[in-house]
C-alpha cells in the first residue's frame, strides 16, 4: 500500500452541501466502509473552514484506485493526488504530525492513553491534547499528600517518552566543567526529600470576570507531594560556576508549535542565581516514594518550592548557566501579570504562590447533619508558612481555625474549625488565610490579561439538614 495526500477544491456555487441530499451522498461516498470497496483506506480527513477544500490522507495500492474513488469529486471541482511518505501513522496522528514535520521525535505517549488514564483516576480533564486535568477538591481532603494518580496535570505539549537507559542531564554554559549525568549518576548523589505544594498560576482562572482565554481551571490545579531528588546545589557545585554566571536555564524535553513562533518552541524556564540561593530546589526523580510518573516529568523534573509550578520544569534534560536574562516564550511572553492601571499597562513576572485557603469539607453537594459541623481545608503561601486561617459562616464574624500538624515550610497547612449549627439550611462558608509576612486574601483578585494568581477568598455553600 502506498500513501497519498488528496486535495479537493470546489467553488461555492458547486458546493454539494448546498443541498442536504447531495451533501449526504458525498459524505456517504467518503465513509471508510465505502472507500474500502475501492481498495482505499482513509487515514484522516479535514476540511478547510469556509474554503470549500477537503484534504484526505489515504492508502491505496496505486494512484488509479484512488482516482477512481475520488472521481465524483473531480466532477464538481479540482482534484490533486499527491504521493506522500510512508509514515502513515505519524501523519494521520493529528498533533504529532506537526512534531514530525518540524523534525521533532514523535516519541510521545499516546495522548488517548494518557487521557483515559486520567479519567480512570477521577481527574477532571480540561483538555486532552495536550493533557490538562485538575484534581477534584475532595481528593485534597485532610491535607495529606495527593496520591500520584490524583495529582493535577498541566502540560503545554505532548508528553515525551524518555528512555531511562540513555537519559542524560547535561549541565553546560558558564560552568568550569560540563557535565553529562546518567540517572545512575544522579541516584548516587546526596538526596533530599521535601513536601512541596505545586499550584498552577492559572488555578482559579475560570472564576475571573470577565472571562479569560486559557485553560479553564477552577480550583483543582493544586496538589501536594513528597518529592525526592538531588539538591540543585549539588550539581552546580560539581560543575563549578564561572564568575559571569547570573541565571540558570532549565530545559524540558517537550516542545511543539506555538502561534507566532517559527519552528518548535521548547518548554524552558530560568531562575536567577539569587533566586536559587537558599531556595531548596530539587532535581526530583521520585514522587510520594514512587518513580516520577511519566505525566509528571519522568525520569527527572525540577521542583521549585513556593513558586507557581510553571517554574518546576518537567522532563528536565538540560541545565545551562547564562550571563543574563533568558527571554524564552514561557519566561517572557507568558506567565506575567498584565494589568491596566489608570490606562497604563503594568507588567510583573509570575513568581511566588499567593496566599490562599481552600475549603475541602463539607463538599457543597454533601448533606451535613446539623449540630457540630467540621469545616476543613488546606492553606498555603509561597512567601512564608501560614500564620492563621479564619472562617466565616453565614455572613458572621471571622473565627480563627486550628492549624493541624506542624508548620510546613513548603507544603500546604491543613486546618479545621468546628462550628455549631442548630438549624437546617444553606450556609455560605468562607475561609481566608494570612501568612507570616502578613499577606492575606482579597475579596476579589485583580483581573489580569492572562488570568494568573486568582487567590480570592474561597466560598462554599454548605447544606445543613
Ligand atoms: N517540561 C515541562 N514542564 C512543565 C510544564 C510543561 O508543559 N512542560 N508545565 C508547567 C506548569 S505550567 C505546571 S502548572 C506544572 C504542572 O506540573 P504537574 O503536571 O506535575 O502537576 O508543570 C510545569 N512544568
Ligand atoms: Mo501552570
Coordinates of C-alpha atoms and ligand atoms in Angstrom, one line a residue:
X1 CA 0.0 0.0 0.0
X2 CA 1.2 3.5 -0.8
X3 CA 0.3 6.7 1.0
X4 CA -1.3 9.7 -0.7
X5 CA -2.5 13.2 0.2
X6 CA -5.6 14.1 -1.7
X7 CA -6.6 17.7 -2.1
X8 CA -10.0 18.7 -3.5
X9 CA -11.4 22.2 -4.0
X10 CA -14.8 23.3 -5.5
X11 CA -16.3 26.7 -5.9
X12 CA -19.0 27.9 -3.5
X13 CA -21.7 27.6 -6.3
X14 CA -20.9 23.9 -6.8
X15 CA -20.7 23.0 -3.1
X16 CA -22.6 19.7 -2.7
X17 CA -23.6 20.8 0.9
X18 CA -26.0 23.4 -0.6
X19 CA -28.5 20.6 -1.0
X20 CA -28.8 18.3 2.1
X21 CA -29.5 15.3 -0.1
X22 CA -26.4 15.7 -2.4
X23 CA -24.4 16.6 0.7
X24 CA -25.3 13.4 2.4
X25 CA -24.5 11.4 -0.8
X26 CA -21.0 12.9 -0.9
X27 CA -20.4 12.2 2.8
X28 CA -21.5 8.6 2.4
X29 CA -19.2 8.2 -0.5
X30 CA -16.3 9.3 1.7
X31 CA -17.2 6.8 4.5
X32 CA -14.4 4.4 5.3
X33 CA -16.6 1.4 4.5
X34 CA -17.3 2.7 1.0
X35 CA -13.7 3.6 0.4
X36 CA -12.7 0.0 1.2
X37 CA -14.8 -1.1 -1.8
X38 CA -12.4 0.9 -4.0
X39 CA -9.4 -0.6 -2.2
X40 CA -8.8 2.7 -0.5
X41 CA -8.1 3.2 3.2
X42 CA -8.8 6.6 4.6
X43 CA -6.4 7.5 7.4
X44 CA -7.5 11.0 8.1
X45 CA -9.6 13.8 6.7
X46 CA -10.1 17.5 7.2
X47 CA -12.0 20.4 5.6
X48 CA -10.5 23.9 5.5
X49 CA -13.1 26.0 7.1
X50 CA -15.1 28.4 4.8
X51 CA -12.8 27.4 1.9
X52 CA -14.7 24.5 0.3
X53 CA -11.5 22.5 0.4
X54 CA -11.1 18.9 1.5
X55 CA -7.9 17.0 2.4
X56 CA -7.6 13.3 2.8
X57 CA -4.8 11.1 3.9
X58 CA -5.4 7.7 2.3
X59 CA -3.7 4.5 1.5
X60 CA -4.2 2.6 -1.8
X61 CA -2.3 0.1 -3.8
X62 CA -1.9 2.6 -6.6
X63 CA -3.0 6.0 -7.7
X64 CA -5.6 4.7 -10.1
X65 CA -7.7 3.2 -7.3
X66 CA -7.7 6.5 -5.6
X67 CA -8.6 8.4 -8.7
X68 CA -11.5 6.1 -9.3
X69 CA -12.7 6.6 -5.8
X70 CA -12.3 10.3 -6.0
X71 CA -14.0 10.6 -9.5
X72 CA -17.2 12.1 -8.1
X73 CA -15.2 14.9 -6.6
X74 CA -13.3 15.6 -9.8
X75 CA -16.7 16.1 -11.4
X76 CA -17.5 19.0 -9.1
X77 CA -14.2 20.7 -8.8
X78 CA -10.4 20.4 -8.7
X79 CA -8.6 17.3 -7.6
X80 CA -4.9 16.7 -6.7
X81 CA -3.5 13.4 -5.7
X82 CA 0.0 13.7 -4.2
X83 CA 2.2 10.7 -3.3
X84 CA 3.3 11.0 0.4
X85 CA 5.9 9.5 2.6
X86 CA 5.2 6.2 4.3
X87 CA 4.9 7.3 8.0
X88 CA 1.2 6.9 7.7
X89 CA 0.5 6.6 11.4
X90 CA 2.5 9.7 12.3
X91 CA 1.0 11.8 9.6
X92 CA -2.5 10.7 10.5
X93 CA -1.9 11.2 14.2
X94 CA -3.1 14.8 14.4
X95 CA -0.9 16.9 16.6
X96 CA 2.1 14.6 16.4
X97 CA 2.2 15.3 12.6
X98 CA 3.3 18.8 13.5
X99 CA 6.1 17.4 15.6
X100 CA 7.2 15.1 12.8
X101 CA 7.1 17.9 10.2
X102 CA 9.2 20.1 12.4
X103 CA 11.8 17.4 12.7
X104 CA 10.8 16.5 16.3
X105 CA 11.0 13.0 17.6
X106 CA 7.4 11.6 17.6
X107 CA 8.3 9.6 20.6
X108 CA 5.5 10.7 22.8
X109 CA 2.9 9.0 25.0
X110 CA -0.3 8.2 23.1
X111 CA -2.5 11.1 24.0
X112 CA -5.6 8.9 24.1
X113 CA -4.0 6.6 26.6
X114 CA -2.8 9.4 28.8
X115 CA -6.3 10.9 28.8
X116 CA -8.0 7.6 29.6
X117 CA -5.7 7.0 32.5
X118 CA -6.5 10.5 33.9
X119 CA -10.2 9.9 33.6
X120 CA -9.9 6.5 35.2
X121 CA -8.1 8.1 38.2
X122 CA -11.0 10.5 38.6
X123 CA -9.3 13.7 37.4
X124 CA -11.3 16.3 35.6
X125 CA -9.9 16.5 32.1
X126 CA -9.8 20.2 30.9
X127 CA -8.2 19.3 27.6
X128 CA -6.9 16.1 26.1
X129 CA -4.2 17.4 23.7
X130 CA -2.0 18.3 25.4
X131 CA -3.3 16.6 28.6
X132 CA -4.5 19.0 31.2
X133 CA -6.6 17.9 34.2
X134 CA -7.4 19.1 37.6
X135 CA -7.8 17.4 40.9
X136 CA -11.3 17.1 42.5
X137 CA -11.4 19.1 45.6
X138 CA -12.4 16.0 47.7
X139 CA -9.1 14.4 46.7
X140 CA -7.3 17.2 48.7
X141 CA -9.2 16.3 51.8
X142 CA -7.4 16.4 55.2
X143 CA -4.3 18.0 53.7
X144 CA -2.4 14.7 53.2
X145 CA -0.2 14.2 50.2
X146 CA -2.2 13.8 46.9
X147 CA -1.7 10.3 45.5
X148 CA 0.2 10.4 42.2
X149 CA -2.8 9.3 40.2
X150 CA -4.9 12.2 41.6
X151 CA -2.2 14.9 41.3
X152 CA -3.3 17.6 38.8
X153 CA -1.6 17.6 35.4
X154 CA -0.6 20.6 33.4
X155 CA 1.2 20.1 30.0
X156 CA 1.9 22.5 27.2
X157 CA 2.8 19.8 24.7
X158 CA 2.7 16.1 24.3
X159 CA 4.2 14.0 27.0
X160 CA 7.7 13.0 25.9
X161 CA 8.8 9.4 26.4
X162 CA 12.4 9.4 27.6
X163 CA 14.4 6.2 27.7
X164 CA 16.0 5.9 31.2
X165 CA 19.0 4.0 29.9
X166 CA 20.1 6.6 27.5
X167 CA 18.8 9.6 29.6
X168 CA 21.4 12.3 30.4
X169 CA 21.1 15.5 32.2
X170 CA 23.6 17.9 30.6
X171 CA 25.0 20.9 32.5
X172 CA 26.7 23.5 30.4
X173 CA 27.1 27.2 29.6
X174 CA 29.1 29.3 32.0
X175 CA 30.5 26.4 34.1
X176 CA 34.0 25.2 34.8
X177 CA 33.2 21.6 33.8
X178 CA 30.4 20.5 31.5
X179 CA 28.5 17.5 32.9
X180 CA 26.5 14.7 31.4
X181 CA 24.8 12.8 34.2
X182 CA 23.0 9.5 33.8
X183 CA 20.2 8.5 36.1
X184 CA 22.6 6.3 37.9
X185 CA 25.0 9.2 38.5
X186 CA 22.1 11.3 39.9
X187 CA 20.9 8.4 42.2
X188 CA 24.4 8.3 43.6
X189 CA 24.5 11.9 44.6
X190 CA 23.2 13.1 48.0
X191 CA 19.4 13.1 48.2
X192 CA 16.8 15.1 49.9
X193 CA 13.1 14.6 50.4
X194 CA 10.7 17.6 50.7
X195 CA 7.0 18.1 50.9
X196 CA 6.1 20.7 48.3
X197 CA 2.8 22.1 47.1
X198 CA 2.6 22.8 43.4
X199 CA 0.0 25.2 42.2
X200 CA -0.6 26.3 38.6
X201 CA -0.5 30.1 38.2
X202 CA -3.8 29.7 36.3
X203 CA -5.6 28.0 39.2
X204 CA -8.9 29.8 39.6
X205 CA -8.7 31.4 36.1
X206 CA -12.3 30.3 35.3
X207 CA -13.5 32.4 38.2
X208 CA -12.2 35.7 36.9
X209 CA -14.8 38.1 35.5
X210 CA -14.8 39.0 32.6
X211 CA -13.8 35.5 31.4
X212 CA -10.2 34.9 30.2
X213 CA -8.9 32.6 27.5
X214 CA -6.6 29.8 28.5
X215 CA -7.1 26.6 30.5
X216 CA -10.4 26.9 32.4
X217 CA -9.0 25.9 35.7
X218 CA -11.5 26.1 38.6
X219 CA -9.7 25.4 41.9
X220 CA -8.2 21.9 41.4
X221 CA -4.9 22.9 39.7
X222 CA -3.0 22.5 43.0
X223 CA -1.7 19.4 44.8
X224 CA 1.0 18.4 47.3
X225 CA 3.5 15.6 47.2
X226 CA 6.7 14.4 48.8
X227 CA 9.5 14.8 46.3
X228 CA 12.8 13.1 46.5
X229 CA 15.9 14.0 44.4
X230 CA 19.2 15.7 44.3
X231 CA 19.5 19.3 45.6
X232 CA 20.3 21.6 42.6
X233 CA 23.3 23.0 44.6
X234 CA 25.0 19.5 44.5
X235 CA 25.0 19.5 40.7
X236 CA 26.0 23.2 40.4
X237 CA 28.9 22.5 42.8
X238 CA 30.1 19.6 40.7
X239 CA 30.0 21.8 37.6
X240 CA 31.5 24.8 39.2
X241 CA 30.1 28.2 38.2
X242 CA 32.1 30.8 36.2
X243 CA 32.1 34.2 37.8
X244 CA 30.0 35.7 35.0
X245 CA 27.1 33.2 35.5
X246 CA 23.9 35.0 36.6
X247 CA 21.0 32.8 35.7
X248 CA 20.2 29.1 35.4
X249 CA 18.1 27.9 32.5
X250 CA 16.2 24.6 32.9
X251 CA 15.3 22.8 29.7
X252 CA 12.5 20.4 29.3
X253 CA 12.5 17.7 26.6
X254 CA 9.0 18.7 25.3
X255 CA 8.4 21.1 22.5
X256 CA 5.8 22.0 19.9
X257 CA 4.2 24.6 17.7
X258 CA 3.2 27.9 19.3
X259 CA 1.3 30.6 17.4
X260 CA 3.6 33.5 16.4
X261 CA 6.8 31.4 16.6
X262 CA 8.6 29.8 13.6
X263 CA 9.7 26.3 14.4
X264 CA 9.1 24.3 17.5
X265 CA 9.2 26.1 20.9
X266 CA 10.7 24.2 23.8
X267 CA 9.4 24.3 27.4
X268 CA 12.2 26.0 29.2
X269 CA 12.4 28.4 32.2
X270 CA 15.1 30.2 34.1
X271 CA 15.8 31.4 37.6
X272 CA 18.3 34.0 38.6
X273 CA 21.1 32.6 40.8
X274 CA 20.0 34.9 43.7
X275 CA 16.5 33.3 43.4
X276 CA 18.0 29.8 43.7
X277 CA 20.1 30.6 46.8
X278 CA 18.6 29.0 49.9
X279 CA 15.5 28.0 47.9
X280 CA 15.9 24.2 48.3
X281 CA 15.5 23.4 44.6
X282 CA 15.3 19.7 43.9
X283 CA 16.1 17.7 40.8
X284 CA 13.4 15.2 41.7
X285 CA 13.3 11.6 40.5
X286 CA 10.7 10.3 42.9
X287 CA 7.2 11.4 43.9
X288 CA 5.5 10.1 47.0
X289 CA 8.1 7.3 47.2
X290 CA 7.5 6.1 43.6
X291 CA 9.5 6.8 40.5
X292 CA 8.2 10.0 38.9
X293 CA 5.1 9.2 36.8
X294 CA 5.6 10.0 33.1
X295 CA 3.0 12.8 33.1
X296 CA 4.8 14.5 36.0
X297 CA 8.2 14.5 34.3
X298 CA 9.8 11.0 34.2
X299 CA 12.6 10.5 34.7
X300 CA 13.6 13.9 36.2
X301 CA 12.0 17.2 37.0
X302 CA 12.9 20.3 38.7
X303 CA 10.8 21.2 41.9
X304 CA 10.9 24.8 42.9
X305 CA 9.3 25.1 46.3
X306 CA 7.0 28.1 46.9
X307 CA 6.9 29.3 43.2
X308 CA 3.9 28.9 41.0
X309 CA 4.5 25.5 39.3
X310 CA 5.5 26.8 35.9
X311 CA 9.0 27.1 37.3
X312 CA 9.1 23.3 38.1
X313 CA 10.3 22.1 34.7
X314 CA 9.3 18.5 33.9
X315 CA 11.3 16.0 31.7
X316 CA 14.4 18.0 32.6
X317 CA 17.3 17.2 30.3
X318 CA 19.4 20.3 30.3
X319 CA 20.7 23.0 32.6
X320 CA 22.6 25.9 31.2
X321 CA 24.3 28.8 33.1
X322 CA 23.7 32.2 31.4
X323 CA 25.1 35.6 32.0
X324 CA 21.8 37.5 31.6
X325 CA 18.1 37.3 31.5
X326 CA 16.5 34.5 29.5
X327 CA 13.8 35.6 27.1
X328 CA 12.1 32.3 26.1
X329 CA 8.4 32.1 25.3
X330 CA 7.3 30.7 28.7
X331 CA 9.6 33.1 30.5
X332 CA 8.8 36.3 28.7
X333 CA 5.6 36.1 26.7
X334 CA 3.6 34.1 29.2
X335 CA 3.5 33.9 33.0
X336 CA 3.4 37.7 33.5
X337 CA 0.7 39.6 35.4
X338 CA -0.5 42.3 33.0
X339 CA -2.7 44.9 34.5
X340 CA -4.2 48.0 33.1
X341 CA -3.9 50.7 35.8
X342 CA -5.3 54.1 35.0
X343 CA -4.9 53.4 31.3
X344 CA -1.2 52.4 31.8
X345 CA -0.1 48.8 31.1
X346 CA 1.8 47.4 34.1
X347 CA 3.6 44.1 33.8
X348 CA 5.2 41.9 36.5
X349 CA 6.5 38.3 36.3
X350 CA 4.6 35.5 38.0
X351 CA 6.8 34.2 40.8
X352 CA 5.8 33.0 44.3
X353 CA 2.4 31.4 45.0
X354 CA 0.0 33.9 46.5
X355 CA -1.5 33.1 49.9
X356 CA -4.7 31.0 49.7
X357 CA -7.0 28.8 51.6
X358 CA -9.4 26.2 50.2
X359 CA -12.4 24.6 51.9
X360 CA -12.3 20.9 51.2
X361 CA -15.1 19.8 53.7
X362 CA -18.0 19.7 53.7
X363 CA -18.4 19.4 50.0
X364 CA -21.1 21.6 48.6
X365 CA -23.3 18.7 47.5
X366 CA -23.0 16.9 50.8
X367 CA -25.9 16.9 53.2
X368 CA -24.3 17.7 56.5
X369 CA -26.2 16.8 59.7
X370 CA -26.9 19.8 62.0
X371 CA -25.1 20.1 65.3
X372 CA -21.3 20.2 65.4
X373 CA -20.1 20.8 61.9
X374 CA -16.4 20.4 61.0
X375 CA -15.2 22.8 58.3
X376 CA -11.8 21.7 57.0
X377 CA -9.4 22.7 54.3
X378 CA -5.8 23.5 53.4
X379 CA -3.9 26.8 53.1
X380 CA -0.6 27.7 51.6
X381 CA 1.6 30.7 50.6
X382 CA 4.8 30.9 48.7
X383 CA 6.1 33.8 50.8
X384 CA 6.1 32.1 54.2
X385 CA 4.3 29.5 56.3
X386 CA 0.7 30.1 57.1
X387 CA 0.0 32.3 60.2
X388 CA -3.7 31.9 60.5
X389 CA -6.9 30.8 58.7
X390 CA -10.2 32.4 59.6
X391 CA -13.6 31.1 58.7
X392 CA -16.9 33.0 58.4
X393 CA -20.2 31.1 58.2
X394 CA -23.5 32.6 57.1
X395 CA -22.1 36.1 56.8
X396 CA -21.0 36.0 60.5
X397 CA -17.7 37.2 62.1
X398 CA -14.4 35.7 61.1
X399 CA -13.4 32.9 63.6
X400 CA -9.9 31.5 63.8
X401 CA -9.5 27.9 62.7
X402 CA -7.0 25.5 64.2
X403 CA -3.9 24.8 62.2
X404 CA -3.3 21.0 62.2
X405 CA 0.1 19.3 62.5
X406 CA 3.5 21.0 62.4
X407 CA 4.1 24.2 60.4
X408 CA 5.1 23.3 56.9
X409 CA 7.8 25.2 55.1
X410 CA 6.8 24.4 51.5
X411 CA 3.6 22.3 51.8
X412 CA 0.1 23.3 52.5
X413 CA -1.2 23.5 56.0
X414 CA -4.3 21.6 57.0
X415 CA -6.8 23.4 59.2
X416 CA -10.1 22.8 60.8
X417 CA -12.9 24.7 62.6
X418 CA -15.8 23.0 64.4
X419 CA -18.9 25.2 64.5
X420 CA -22.3 24.7 66.0
X421 CA -25.2 24.8 63.5
X422 CA -28.5 24.1 65.3
X423 CA -30.9 24.7 62.4
X424 CA -31.1 23.2 58.9
X425 CA -30.5 25.4 55.9
X426 CA -27.9 26.5 53.4
X427 CA -24.9 28.5 54.7
X428 CA -22.1 30.2 52.9
X429 CA -18.8 29.2 54.4
X430 CA -15.8 31.3 53.6
X431 CA -12.1 30.8 54.5
X432 CA -9.3 33.4 54.5
X433 CA -5.6 32.6 55.1
X434 CA -2.9 35.0 56.3
X435 CA 0.8 34.1 56.1
X436 CA 3.6 35.1 58.4
X437 CA 4.6 38.0 56.2
X438 CA 1.1 39.4 56.9
X439 CA -0.3 38.9 53.4
X440 CA -3.9 37.9 53.2
X441 CA -6.5 37.1 50.6
X442 CA -8.6 39.7 48.8
X443 CA -12.4 39.5 48.3
X444 CA -11.6 39.6 44.6
X445 CA -8.2 39.2 42.9
X446 CA -7.2 41.9 40.5
X447 CA -8.2 40.8 36.9
X448 CA -5.1 40.4 34.7
X449 CA -5.0 39.7 31.0
X450 CA -3.7 36.1 31.2
X451 CA -5.6 35.2 34.3
X452 CA -2.9 34.4 36.9
X453 CA -2.8 34.4 40.7
X454 CA -6.6 34.4 41.4
X455 CA -6.4 33.9 45.2
X456 CA -9.8 35.4 46.0
X457 CA -11.4 34.1 49.2
X458 CA -13.0 30.7 48.7
X459 CA -16.7 30.3 49.4
X460 CA -18.6 27.1 49.6
X461 CA -22.4 26.8 50.2
X462 CA -22.9 24.1 52.7
X463 CA -26.2 22.4 53.2
X464 CA -27.2 21.5 56.7
X465 CA -30.1 19.1 57.2
Ligands
LIG1 N1 8.6 20.4 30.6 C1 7.5 21.0 31.1 N2 7.5 21.3 32.4 C2 6.4 21.9 32.9 C3 5.2 22.2 32.1 C4 5.3 21.8 30.7 O1 4.3 21.9 30.0 N3 6.4 21.2 30.3 N4 4.2 22.8 32.7 C5 4.4 23.6 33.8 C6 3.2 24.1 34.5 S1 2.5 25.5 33.9 C7 2.8 23.5 35.7 S2 1.4 24.1 36.5 C8 3.4 22.3 36.2 C9 2.4 21.2 36.4 O2 3.1 20.1 37.0 P1 2.3 18.7 37.1 O3 1.7 18.4 35.8 O4 3.2 17.7 37.6 O5 1.1 18.9 38.1 O6 4.5 21.8 35.4 C10 5.3 22.9 34.8 N5 6.4 22.3 34.2
LIG2 MO1 0.8 26.1 35.4

